[in-house]
Amino acid sequence: MTDKGKEPILFIINPIAGIRSKTNLENSIRRHLDTKRYEPEFRYTEYKGHGTKLARKAIKRGVQKIIAVGGDGTVNEVGAALVGKDAALGIIPVGSGNGLARHLRIPVRVKEAINVINHGKVVNIDYGLVNGIPFFCTCGVGFDAFVGMRFAESEQRGFITYVKTTLSEYVHYKPKKYRLKAGKTKVASRAFLVTFANAAQWGNNAYISPHADIQDGKLDICILAPFPRFRALNIGYRLFSKRLHKSPYLRVLRTDKAILKRKKAGAVHYDGEPAVMKKKITLESVHRGLKVIVHEHSKWK
């Protein structure tokens, strides 16, 4: 607690997340936050990985609530510092996709998201590890990882830019062959993409695995087989209408651990953040290893 008897709370803001202006964001947070209860502190990220460092320093100072203000990348950085800790992650989703926030039913309007922080409850959720790196929403290889790499290279942000990148890259993309082991199940086939889902969606309500349970200790492995181009619109429709799991081109496995192998090192994304990883990728679900702030009446306990 602070000298004033208030609870310290840190807001870690990514100034370049999404496309919305951040000019009045700090003032908006102060205006709607319960300042009789909380003593807010604001820090801005300045480079990749800065959010993790800021959160770790706050934990050492005894801060118990740390709020990621940004998109899934910002949530990933802050959350990476909080796994296995007593401090809780809060989210004010102002990014491009906001996949984890949407899964947890955290509103994208700042005022309403702060209301969750003011009145919400703390619950424990699962997170995943890809080659030892935490992710909280989804991780994947294939087309989505390839698009993520191109999107990161773009100077523009937002959903429209992501859609344009997706369409332009789809024409040239060639599905890759993967070998996957999940428990006793082994799969060797070409795939358009393979997504490991801790949460149900990539973001922007694009549901790759609508029935993914963020507290079951499992990852949903979504293997999307190559499909004819004339089926692309149907695949997209199913994705945004929570029906992709009914497509004959999608296979879903559920497991707590998996190993994926490909011919060579290449693109991977975790929570939308692109990276290059070796040809062998290990994945694991960590059961209820992260504390998060959700709506007081949410279904999670």
PDB file of C-alpha atoms in Angstrom:
ATOM      1  CA  MET A   1       0.000   0.000   0.000  1.00  0.00           C
ATOM      2  CA  THR A   2       1.111   3.601  -0.543  1.00  0.00           C
ATOM      3  CA  ASP A   3       1.550   6.237   2.169  1.00  0.00           C
ATOM      4  CA  LYS A   4      -1.979   7.395   1.438  1.00  0.00           C
ATOM      5  CA  GLY A   5      -3.345   3.928   2.181  1.00  0.00           C
ATOM      6  CA  LYS A   6      -4.180   3.365  -1.458  1.00  0.00           C
ATOM      7  CA  GLU A   7      -3.272   0.310  -3.487  1.00  0.00           C
ATOM      8  CA  PRO A   8      -0.572   0.961  -6.093  1.00  0.00           C
ATOM      9  CA  ILE A   9      -1.497   0.041  -9.650  1.00  0.00           C
ATOM     10  CA  LEU A  10       0.780   0.284 -12.674  1.00  0.00           C
ATOM     11  CA  PHE A  11      -0.426   1.004 -16.201  1.00  0.00           C
ATOM     12  CA  ILE A  12       2.072  -0.032 -18.870  1.00  0.00           C
ATOM     13  CA  ILE A  13       1.085   1.770 -22.063  1.00  0.00           C
ATOM     14  CA  ASN A  14       2.258   0.921 -25.560  1.00  0.00           C
ATOM     15  CA  PRO A  15       2.090   4.296 -27.352  1.00  0.00           C
ATOM     16  CA  ILE A  16       2.083   2.745 -30.843  1.00  0.00           C
ATOM     17  CA  ALA A  17      -0.419  -0.083 -30.326  1.00  0.00           C
ATOM     18  CA  GLY A  18      -3.385  -0.109 -32.709  1.00  0.00           C
ATOM     19  CA  ILE A  19      -4.515   2.961 -34.604  1.00  0.00           C
ATOM     20  CA  ARG A  20      -6.326   4.942 -31.909  1.00  0.00           C
ATOM     21  CA  SER A  21      -4.738   8.122 -30.586  1.00  0.00           C
ATOM     22  CA  LYS A  22      -3.148   7.763 -27.131  1.00  0.00           C
ATOM     23  CA  THR A  23      -3.017  11.535 -26.518  1.00  0.00           C
ATOM     24  CA  ASN A  24      -5.719  11.622 -23.842  1.00  0.00           C
ATOM     25  CA  LEU A  25      -5.467   7.996 -22.748  1.00  0.00           C
ATOM     26  CA  GLU A  26      -3.729   8.651 -19.441  1.00  0.00           C
ATOM     27  CA  ASN A  27      -6.243  11.361 -18.545  1.00  0.00           C
ATOM     28  CA  SER A  28      -9.109   9.041 -19.460  1.00  0.00           C
ATOM     29  CA  ILE A  29      -7.730   6.317 -17.208  1.00  0.00           C
ATOM     30  CA  ARG A  30      -7.367   8.755 -14.307  1.00  0.00           C
ATOM     31  CA  ARG A  31     -10.884  10.048 -14.859  1.00  0.00           C
ATOM     32  CA  HIS A  32     -12.571   6.642 -14.726  1.00  0.00           C
ATOM     33  CA  LEU A  33     -10.293   4.795 -12.291  1.00  0.00           C
ATOM     34  CA  ASP A  34     -11.402   4.444  -8.668  1.00  0.00           C
ATOM     35  CA  THR A  35      -8.732   6.778  -7.276  1.00  0.00           C
ATOM     36  CA  LYS A  36     -10.116   6.419  -3.757  1.00  0.00           C
ATOM     37  CA  ARG A  37      -8.862   2.847  -3.898  1.00  0.00           C
ATOM     38  CA  TYR A  38      -5.928   3.020  -6.323  1.00  0.00           C
ATOM     39  CA  GLU A  39      -2.784   5.125  -6.633  1.00  0.00           C
ATOM     40  CA  PRO A  40      -1.985   4.933 -10.366  1.00  0.00           C
ATOM     41  CA  GLU A  41       1.446   5.003 -11.971  1.00  0.00           C
ATOM     42  CA  PHE A  42       1.974   5.245 -15.735  1.00  0.00           C
ATOM     43  CA  ARG A  43       4.913   3.970 -17.754  1.00  0.00           C
ATOM     44  CA  TYR A  44       5.299   3.893 -21.526  1.00  0.00           C
ATOM     45  CA  THR A  45       7.082   1.175 -23.469  1.00  0.00           C
ATOM     46  CA  GLU A  46       9.986   2.388 -25.579  1.00  0.00           C
ATOM     47  CA  TYR A  47      11.221  -0.791 -27.271  1.00  0.00           C
ATOM     48  CA  LYS A  48      10.413  -4.468 -27.763  1.00  0.00           C
ATOM     49  CA  GLY A  49      10.528  -6.317 -24.439  1.00  0.00           C
ATOM     50  CA  HIS A  50      10.316  -3.130 -22.370  1.00  0.00           C
ATOM     51  CA  GLY A  51       6.891  -4.092 -21.019  1.00  0.00           C
ATOM     52  CA  THR A  52       8.346  -7.231 -19.451  1.00  0.00           C
ATOM     53  CA  LYS A  53      11.127  -5.270 -17.756  1.00  0.00           C
ATOM     54  CA  LEU A  54       8.739  -2.643 -16.402  1.00  0.00           C
ATOM     55  CA  ALA A  55       6.413  -5.308 -15.010  1.00  0.00           C
ATOM     56  CA  ARG A  56       9.244  -7.222 -13.331  1.00  0.00           C
ATOM     57  CA  LYS A  57      10.495  -4.074 -11.618  1.00  0.00           C
ATOM     58  CA  ALA A  58       6.976  -3.335 -10.396  1.00  0.00           C
ATOM     59  CA  ILE A  59       6.632  -6.839  -8.943  1.00  0.00           C
ATOM     60  CA  LYS A  60       9.859  -6.345  -6.999  1.00  0.00           C
ATOM     61  CA  ARG A  61       8.353  -3.158  -5.549  1.00  0.00           C
ATOM     62  CA  GLY A  62       5.300  -5.089  -4.420  1.00  0.00           C
ATOM     63  CA  VAL A  63       2.789  -3.872  -7.011  1.00  0.00           C
ATOM     64  CA  GLN A  64      -0.011  -6.449  -7.173  1.00  0.00           C
ATOM     65  CA  LYS A  65      -1.986  -5.177 -10.166  1.00  0.00           C
ATOM     66  CA  ILE A  66      -0.264  -4.406 -13.442  1.00  0.00           C
ATOM     67  CA  ILE A  67      -2.333  -3.283 -16.406  1.00  0.00           C
ATOM     68  CA  ALA A  68      -1.306  -3.810 -20.021  1.00  0.00           C
ATOM     69  CA  VAL A  69      -2.603  -0.951 -22.161  1.00  0.00           C
ATOM     70  CA  GLY A  70      -2.170  -2.016 -25.767  1.00  0.00           C
ATOM     71  CA  GLY A  71      -2.745  -5.025 -27.989  1.00  0.00           C
ATOM     72  CA  ASP A  72      -1.923  -8.703 -27.664  1.00  0.00           C
ATOM     73  CA  GLY A  73       1.789  -8.002 -28.057  1.00  0.00           C
ATOM     74  CA  THR A  74       1.729  -5.668 -25.064  1.00  0.00           C
ATOM     75  CA  VAL A  75      -0.346  -8.172 -23.092  1.00  0.00           C
ATOM     76  CA  ASN A  76       2.225 -10.836 -23.944  1.00  0.00           C
ATOM     77  CA  GLU A  77       5.149  -8.731 -22.727  1.00  0.00           C
ATOM     78  CA  VAL A  78       3.490  -7.781 -19.451  1.00  0.00           C
ATOM     79  CA  GLY A  79       2.005 -11.233 -18.892  1.00  0.00           C
ATOM     80  CA  ALA A  80       5.394 -12.885 -19.409  1.00  0.00           C
ATOM     81  CA  ALA A  81       6.608 -11.156 -16.246  1.00  0.00           C
ATOM     82  CA  LEU A  82       3.551 -12.220 -14.229  1.00  0.00           C
ATOM     83  CA  VAL A  83       3.402 -15.976 -14.889  1.00  0.00           C
ATOM     84  CA  GLY A  84       3.683 -17.890 -11.647  1.00  0.00           C
ATOM     85  CA  LYS A  85       3.502 -14.669  -9.610  1.00  0.00           C
ATOM     86  CA  ASP A  86       0.931 -13.315  -7.168  1.00  0.00           C
ATOM     87  CA  ALA A  87       0.502 -10.088  -9.142  1.00  0.00           C
ATOM     88  CA  ALA A  88      -2.530  -9.937 -11.455  1.00  0.00           C
ATOM     89  CA  LEU A  89      -2.696  -8.832 -15.071  1.00  0.00           C
ATOM     90  CA  GLY A  90      -5.321  -6.330 -16.144  1.00  0.00           C
ATOM     91  CA  ILE A  91      -6.024  -5.350 -19.732  1.00  0.00           C
ATOM     92  CA  ILE A  92      -7.148  -2.147 -21.409  1.00  0.00           C
ATOM     93  CA  PRO A  93      -7.372  -3.344 -25.027  1.00  0.00           C
ATOM     94  CA  VAL A  94      -6.349  -0.613 -27.462  1.00  0.00           C
ATOM     95  CA  GLY A  95      -4.522  -2.776 -30.006  1.00  0.00           C
ATOM     96  CA  SER A  96      -5.334  -4.095 -33.459  1.00  0.00           C
ATOM     97  CA  GLY A  97      -6.740  -7.522 -32.551  1.00  0.00           C
ATOM     98  CA  ASN A  98      -7.166  -7.733 -28.769  1.00  0.00           C
ATOM     99  CA  GLY A  99      -7.643 -11.495 -28.872  1.00  0.00           C
ATOM    100  CA  LEU A 100      -7.158 -12.315 -25.187  1.00  0.00           C
ATOM    101  CA  ALA A 101      -9.261  -9.375 -24.018  1.00  0.00           C
ATOM    102  CA  ARG A 102     -12.097 -10.381 -26.324  1.00  0.00           C
ATOM    103  CA  HIS A 103     -11.922 -13.995 -25.122  1.00  0.00           C
ATOM    104  CA  LEU A 104     -12.107 -12.793 -21.517  1.00  0.00           C
ATOM    105  CA  ARG A 105     -15.017 -10.471 -22.386  1.00  0.00           C
ATOM    106  CA  ILE A 106     -13.039  -7.358 -21.477  1.00  0.00           C
ATOM    107  CA  PRO A 107     -14.616  -4.397 -23.323  1.00  0.00           C
ATOM    108  CA  VAL A 108     -12.615  -2.535 -25.958  1.00  0.00           C
ATOM    109  CA  ARG A 109     -14.011   0.795 -24.751  1.00  0.00           C
ATOM    110  CA  VAL A 110     -11.551   2.324 -22.290  1.00  0.00           C
ATOM    111  CA  LYS A 111     -14.163   3.453 -19.771  1.00  0.00           C
ATOM    112  CA  GLU A 112     -15.756   0.012 -19.613  1.00  0.00           C
ATOM    113  CA  ALA A 113     -12.401  -1.780 -19.429  1.00  0.00           C
ATOM    114  CA  ILE A 114     -11.432   0.384 -16.453  1.00  0.00           C
ATOM    115  CA  ASN A 115     -14.743  -0.491 -14.836  1.00  0.00           C
ATOM    116  CA  VAL A 116     -13.625  -4.140 -14.960  1.00  0.00           C
ATOM    117  CA  ILE A 117     -10.451  -3.123 -13.115  1.00  0.00           C
ATOM    118  CA  ASN A 118     -12.452  -1.153 -10.543  1.00  0.00           C
ATOM    119  CA  HIS A 119     -14.990  -3.876  -9.776  1.00  0.00           C
ATOM    120  CA  GLY A 120     -13.598  -7.085 -11.260  1.00  0.00           C
ATOM    121  CA  LYS A 121     -12.303 -10.282  -9.709  1.00  0.00           C
ATOM    122  CA  VAL A 122      -8.975 -12.073 -10.058  1.00  0.00           C
ATOM    123  CA  VAL A 123      -8.970 -15.562 -11.594  1.00  0.00           C
ATOM    124  CA  ASN A 124      -6.270 -17.964 -12.738  1.00  0.00           C
ATOM    125  CA  ILE A 125      -6.006 -18.896 -16.416  1.00  0.00           C
ATOM    126  CA  ASP A 126      -3.766 -21.181 -18.455  1.00  0.00           C
ATOM    127  CA  TYR A 127      -0.939 -20.039 -20.659  1.00  0.00           C
ATOM    128  CA  GLY A 128       1.144 -21.779 -23.275  1.00  0.00           C
ATOM    129  CA  LEU A 129       4.868 -22.157 -23.839  1.00  0.00           C
ATOM    130  CA  VAL A 130       6.428 -22.313 -27.295  1.00  0.00           C
ATOM    131  CA  ASN A 131      10.088 -23.310 -27.005  1.00  0.00           C
ATOM    132  CA  GLY A 132       9.901 -21.936 -23.465  1.00  0.00           C
ATOM    133  CA  ILE A 133       8.365 -18.572 -24.441  1.00  0.00           C
ATOM    134  CA  PRO A 134       4.966 -17.754 -22.871  1.00  0.00           C
ATOM    135  CA  PHE A 135       1.876 -17.024 -24.944  1.00  0.00           C
ATOM    136  CA  PHE A 136      -1.625 -16.369 -23.700  1.00  0.00           C
ATOM    137  CA  CYS A 137      -3.908 -16.331 -26.728  1.00  0.00           C
ATOM    138  CA  THR A 138      -2.561 -18.284 -29.711  1.00  0.00           C
ATOM    139  CA  CYS A 139       0.678 -19.458 -31.255  1.00  0.00           C
ATOM    140  CA  GLY A 140       1.135 -20.777 -34.746  1.00  0.00           C
ATOM    141  CA  VAL A 141       3.116 -21.678 -37.824  1.00  0.00           C
ATOM    142  CA  GLY A 142       2.172 -21.473 -41.465  1.00  0.00           C
ATOM    143  CA  PHE A 143       0.190 -18.781 -43.203  1.00  0.00           C
ATOM    144  CA  ASP A 144      -0.801 -16.771 -40.116  1.00  0.00           C
ATOM    145  CA  ALA A 145       2.812 -16.643 -38.941  1.00  0.00           C
ATOM    146  CA  PHE A 146       3.934 -15.611 -42.427  1.00  0.00           C
ATOM    147  CA  VAL A 147       1.337 -12.815 -42.524  1.00  0.00           C
ATOM    148  CA  GLY A 148       2.326 -11.768 -39.004  1.00  0.00           C
ATOM    149  CA  MET A 149       5.903 -11.352 -40.174  1.00  0.00           C
ATOM    150  CA  ARG A 150       4.821  -9.157 -43.089  1.00  0.00           C
ATOM    151  CA  PHE A 151       2.395  -7.168 -40.924  1.00  0.00           C
ATOM    152  CA  ALA A 152       5.177  -6.407 -38.440  1.00  0.00           C
ATOM    153  CA  GLU A 153       7.274  -5.024 -41.289  1.00  0.00           C
ATOM    154  CA  SER A 154       4.496  -2.624 -42.311  1.00  0.00           C
ATOM    155  CA  GLU A 155       4.534   0.982 -41.127  1.00  0.00           C
ATOM    156  CA  GLN A 156       0.738   0.944 -40.817  1.00  0.00           C
ATOM    157  CA  ARG A 157      -1.289  -0.800 -38.119  1.00  0.00           C
ATOM    158  CA  GLY A 158      -4.911  -1.783 -37.647  1.00  0.00           C
ATOM    159  CA  PHE A 159      -7.339  -4.409 -38.884  1.00  0.00           C
ATOM    160  CA  ILE A 160      -7.623  -3.011 -42.423  1.00  0.00           C
ATOM    161  CA  THR A 161      -3.865  -3.191 -42.907  1.00  0.00           C
ATOM    162  CA  TYR A 162      -3.876  -6.770 -41.627  1.00  0.00           C
ATOM    163  CA  VAL A 163      -6.620  -7.748 -44.081  1.00  0.00           C
ATOM    164  CA  LYS A 164      -4.751  -6.148 -46.989  1.00  0.00           C
ATOM    165  CA  THR A 165      -1.568  -7.997 -46.004  1.00  0.00           C
ATOM    166  CA  THR A 166      -3.471 -11.274 -45.736  1.00  0.00           C
ATOM    167  CA  LEU A 167      -5.033 -10.931 -49.175  1.00  0.00           C
ATOM    168  CA  SER A 168      -1.808  -9.927 -50.904  1.00  0.00           C
ATOM    169  CA  GLU A 169       0.203 -12.784 -49.361  1.00  0.00           C
ATOM    170  CA  TYR A 170      -2.471 -15.453 -49.860  1.00  0.00           C
ATOM    171  CA  VAL A 171      -1.960 -15.458 -53.625  1.00  0.00           C
ATOM    172  CA  HIS A 172       1.690 -16.499 -53.304  1.00  0.00           C
ATOM    173  CA  TYR A 173       1.658 -18.679 -50.195  1.00  0.00           C
ATOM    174  CA  LYS A 174       2.399 -22.403 -50.507  1.00  0.00           C
ATOM    175  CA  PRO A 175       1.347 -24.783 -47.677  1.00  0.00           C
ATOM    176  CA  LYS A 176       4.168 -26.537 -45.837  1.00  0.00           C
ATOM    177  CA  LYS A 177       4.581 -30.081 -44.548  1.00  0.00           C
ATOM    178  CA  TYR A 178       4.603 -30.671 -40.793  1.00  0.00           C
ATOM    179  CA  ARG A 179       5.062 -33.612 -38.474  1.00  0.00           C
ATOM    180  CA  LEU A 180       3.175 -33.331 -35.220  1.00  0.00           C
ATOM    181  CA  LYS A 181       3.113 -35.477 -32.093  1.00  0.00           C
ATOM    182  CA  ALA A 182       0.440 -34.801 -29.486  1.00  0.00           C
ATOM    183  CA  GLY A 183       0.220 -37.481 -26.831  1.00  0.00           C
ATOM    184  CA  LYS A 184      -0.339 -40.782 -28.648  1.00  0.00           C
ATOM    185  CA  THR A 185      -1.494 -39.012 -31.802  1.00  0.00           C
ATOM    186  CA  LYS A 186       0.907 -38.482 -34.688  1.00  0.00           C
ATOM    187  CA  VAL A 187       0.161 -36.416 -37.789  1.00  0.00           C
ATOM    188  CA  ALA A 188       2.313 -35.951 -40.886  1.00  0.00           C
ATOM    189  CA  SER A 189       0.740 -33.800 -43.581  1.00  0.00           C
ATOM    190  CA  ARG A 190       0.786 -30.555 -45.487  1.00  0.00           C
ATOM    191  CA  ALA A 191      -1.093 -27.734 -43.803  1.00  0.00           C
ATOM    192  CA  PHE A 192      -2.087 -24.192 -44.659  1.00  0.00           C
ATOM    193  CA  LEU A 193      -1.475 -23.369 -41.013  1.00  0.00           C
ATOM    194  CA  VAL A 194      -1.229 -24.952 -37.586  1.00  0.00           C
ATOM    195  CA  THR A 195      -2.467 -22.915 -34.631  1.00  0.00           C
ATOM    196  CA  PHE A 196      -2.049 -23.789 -30.959  1.00  0.00           C
ATOM    197  CA  ALA A 197      -4.961 -22.098 -29.220  1.00  0.00           C
ATOM    198  CA  ASN A 198      -5.045 -21.319 -25.521  1.00  0.00           C
ATOM    199  CA  ALA A 199      -7.911 -18.909 -26.170  1.00  0.00           C
ATOM    200  CA  ALA A 200     -10.624 -19.175 -28.817  1.00  0.00           C
ATOM    201  CA  GLN A 201      -9.595 -16.491 -31.277  1.00  0.00           C
ATOM    202  CA  TRP A 202      -6.705 -14.747 -32.991  1.00  0.00           C
ATOM    203  CA  GLY A 203      -8.312 -11.350 -32.413  1.00  0.00           C
ATOM    204  CA  ASN A 204     -10.964  -9.161 -34.059  1.00  0.00           C
ATOM    205  CA  ASN A 205     -13.411 -12.016 -33.375  1.00  0.00           C
ATOM    206  CA  ALA A 206     -11.650 -14.371 -35.793  1.00  0.00           C
ATOM    207  CA  TYR A 207     -12.408 -17.655 -34.011  1.00  0.00           C
ATOM    208  CA  ILE A 208      -9.862 -20.312 -34.913  1.00  0.00           C
ATOM    209  CA  SER A 209     -11.108 -22.640 -32.134  1.00  0.00           C
ATOM    210  CA  PRO A 210     -14.442 -21.480 -30.673  1.00  0.00           C
ATOM    211  CA  HIS A 211     -14.495 -24.153 -27.957  1.00  0.00           C
ATOM    212  CA  ALA A 212     -11.005 -23.520 -26.581  1.00  0.00           C
ATOM    213  CA  ASP A 213     -11.127 -23.434 -22.777  1.00  0.00           C
ATOM    214  CA  ILE A 214      -8.662 -21.106 -21.102  1.00  0.00           C
ATOM    215  CA  GLN A 215      -8.799 -23.047 -17.818  1.00  0.00           C
ATOM    216  CA  ASP A 216      -8.693 -26.702 -18.923  1.00  0.00           C
ATOM    217  CA  GLY A 217      -4.923 -27.162 -18.977  1.00  0.00           C
ATOM    218  CA  LYS A 218      -5.003 -28.000 -22.698  1.00  0.00           C
ATOM    219  CA  LEU A 219      -4.072 -26.411 -26.002  1.00  0.00           C
ATOM    220  CA  ASP A 220      -6.358 -26.802 -29.004  1.00  0.00           C
ATOM    221  CA  ILE A 221      -4.197 -27.774 -31.990  1.00  0.00           C
ATOM    222  CA  CYS A 222      -5.966 -26.496 -35.101  1.00  0.00           C
ATOM    223  CA  ILE A 223      -4.655 -27.986 -38.344  1.00  0.00           C
ATOM    224  CA  LEU A 224      -6.078 -26.253 -41.408  1.00  0.00           C
ATOM    225  CA  ALA A 225      -5.483 -28.379 -44.493  1.00  0.00           C
ATOM    226  CA  PRO A 226      -4.812 -26.832 -47.911  1.00  0.00           C
ATOM    227  CA  PHE A 227      -8.088 -25.806 -49.552  1.00  0.00           C
ATOM    228  CA  PRO A 228      -9.131 -24.736 -53.068  1.00  0.00           C
ATOM    229  CA  ARG A 229      -9.082 -21.003 -53.688  1.00  0.00           C
ATOM    230  CA  PHE A 230     -12.789 -20.955 -54.395  1.00  0.00           C
ATOM    231  CA  ARG A 231     -13.270 -22.067 -50.766  1.00  0.00           C
ATOM    232  CA  ALA A 232     -11.341 -19.110 -49.330  1.00  0.00           C
ATOM    233  CA  LEU A 233     -14.403 -16.910 -48.790  1.00  0.00           C
ATOM    234  CA  ASN A 234     -16.212 -19.778 -47.082  1.00  0.00           C
ATOM    235  CA  ILE A 235     -13.232 -20.377 -44.801  1.00  0.00           C
ATOM    236  CA  GLY A 236     -13.195 -16.670 -43.933  1.00  0.00           C
ATOM    237  CA  TYR A 237     -16.933 -16.665 -43.251  1.00  0.00           C
ATOM    238  CA  ARG A 238     -16.640 -19.671 -40.958  1.00  0.00           C
ATOM    239  CA  LEU A 239     -13.712 -18.051 -39.155  1.00  0.00           C
ATOM    240  CA  PHE A 240     -15.707 -14.949 -38.221  1.00  0.00           C
ATOM    241  CA  SER A 241     -18.962 -16.786 -37.475  1.00  0.00           C
ATOM    242  CA  LYS A 242     -17.508 -19.326 -35.012  1.00  0.00           C
ATOM    243  CA  ARG A 243     -18.042 -22.182 -37.482  1.00  0.00           C
ATOM    244  CA  LEU A 244     -14.552 -22.976 -38.716  1.00  0.00           C
ATOM    245  CA  HIS A 245     -14.400 -26.063 -36.492  1.00  0.00           C
ATOM    246  CA  LYS A 246     -17.199 -27.538 -38.627  1.00  0.00           C
ATOM    247  CA  SER A 247     -15.177 -27.212 -41.832  1.00  0.00           C
ATOM    248  CA  PRO A 248     -13.934 -30.480 -43.390  1.00  0.00           C
ATOM    249  CA  TYR A 249     -10.572 -28.763 -43.855  1.00  0.00           C
ATOM    250  CA  LEU A 250      -9.979 -28.203 -40.132  1.00  0.00           C
ATOM    251  CA  ARG A 251      -8.854 -30.845 -37.662  1.00  0.00           C
ATOM    252  CA  VAL A 252      -8.685 -30.028 -33.952  1.00  0.00           C
ATOM    253  CA  LEU A 253      -6.672 -31.978 -31.385  1.00  0.00           C
ATOM    254  CA  ARG A 254      -6.552 -31.221 -27.674  1.00  0.00           C
ATOM    255  CA  THR A 255      -3.423 -31.857 -25.605  1.00  0.00           C
ATOM    256  CA  ASP A 256      -1.242 -30.467 -22.848  1.00  0.00           C
ATOM    257  CA  LYS A 257       2.036 -31.069 -24.710  1.00  0.00           C
ATOM    258  CA  ALA A 258       3.059 -31.312 -28.351  1.00  0.00           C
ATOM    259  CA  ILE A 259       6.081 -31.408 -30.617  1.00  0.00           C
ATOM    260  CA  LEU A 260       5.986 -30.000 -34.144  1.00  0.00           C
ATOM    261  CA  LYS A 261       8.702 -30.523 -36.740  1.00  0.00           C
ATOM    262  CA  ARG A 262       9.208 -28.967 -40.168  1.00  0.00           C
ATOM    263  CA  LYS A 263      11.902 -29.118 -42.827  1.00  0.00           C
ATOM    264  CA  LYS A 264      13.736 -26.000 -41.702  1.00  0.00           C
ATOM    265  CA  ALA A 265      13.627 -23.047 -39.330  1.00  0.00           C
ATOM    266  CA  GLY A 266      11.022 -20.439 -40.140  1.00  0.00           C
ATOM    267  CA  ALA A 267       8.322 -18.056 -39.023  1.00  0.00           C
ATOM    268  CA  VAL A 268       6.322 -18.546 -35.835  1.00  0.00           C
ATOM    269  CA  HIS A 269       3.946 -16.152 -34.141  1.00  0.00           C
ATOM    270  CA  TYR A 270       2.974 -16.044 -30.487  1.00  0.00           C
ATOM    271  CA  ASP A 271       0.116 -13.708 -29.615  1.00  0.00           C
ATOM    272  CA  GLY A 272       0.602 -12.136 -33.020  1.00  0.00           C
ATOM    273  CA  GLU A 273       4.261 -11.342 -32.431  1.00  0.00           C
ATOM    274  CA  PRO A 274       6.417 -12.807 -35.226  1.00  0.00           C
ATOM    275  CA  ALA A 275       9.656 -14.664 -34.598  1.00  0.00           C
ATOM    276  CA  VAL A 276      11.959 -17.083 -36.363  1.00  0.00           C
ATOM    277  CA  MET A 277      12.384 -20.419 -34.582  1.00  0.00           C
ATOM    278  CA  LYS A 278      14.199 -23.663 -35.301  1.00  0.00           C
ATOM    279  CA  LYS A 279      12.596 -26.529 -37.187  1.00  0.00           C
ATOM    280  CA  LYS A 280      11.635 -28.402 -33.988  1.00  0.00           C
ATOM    281  CA  ILE A 281       9.064 -26.623 -31.853  1.00  0.00           C
ATOM    282  CA  THR A 282       7.908 -27.786 -28.424  1.00  0.00           C
ATOM    283  CA  LEU A 283       4.614 -26.652 -26.949  1.00  0.00           C
ATOM    284  CA  GLU A 284       3.122 -26.995 -23.510  1.00  0.00           C
ATOM    285  CA  SER A 285       0.112 -25.773 -21.560  1.00  0.00           C
ATOM    286  CA  VAL A 286       0.689 -24.453 -18.042  1.00  0.00           C
ATOM    287  CA  HIS A 287      -2.498 -24.939 -16.028  1.00  0.00           C
ATOM    288  CA  ARG A 288      -3.871 -21.799 -14.352  1.00  0.00           C
ATOM    289  CA  GLY A 289      -0.449 -20.190 -14.141  1.00  0.00           C
ATOM    290  CA  LEU A 290      -1.483 -16.556 -14.688  1.00  0.00           C
ATOM    291  CA  LYS A 291      -3.702 -14.319 -12.582  1.00  0.00           C
ATOM    292  CA  VAL A 292      -5.930 -11.951 -14.566  1.00  0.00           C
ATOM    293  CA  ILE A 293      -8.603  -9.402 -13.717  1.00  0.00           C
ATOM    294  CA  VAL A 294     -11.977 -10.177 -15.312  1.00  0.00           C
ATOM    295  CA  HIS A 295     -15.534  -8.891 -14.939  1.00  0.00           C
ATOM    296  CA  GLU A 296     -17.004  -9.591 -11.521  1.00  0.00           C
ATOM    297  CA  HIS A 297     -19.870 -11.583 -13.058  1.00  0.00           C
ATOM    298  CA  SER A 298     -17.804 -13.495 -15.623  1.00  0.00           C
ATOM    299  CA  LYS A 299     -18.050 -17.298 -15.861  1.00  0.00           C
ATOM    300  CA  TRP A 300     -14.419 -17.830 -14.882  1.00  0.00           C
ATOM    301  CA  LYS A 301     -13.628 -18.710 -11.277  1.00  0.00           C
TER     302      LYS A 301
END
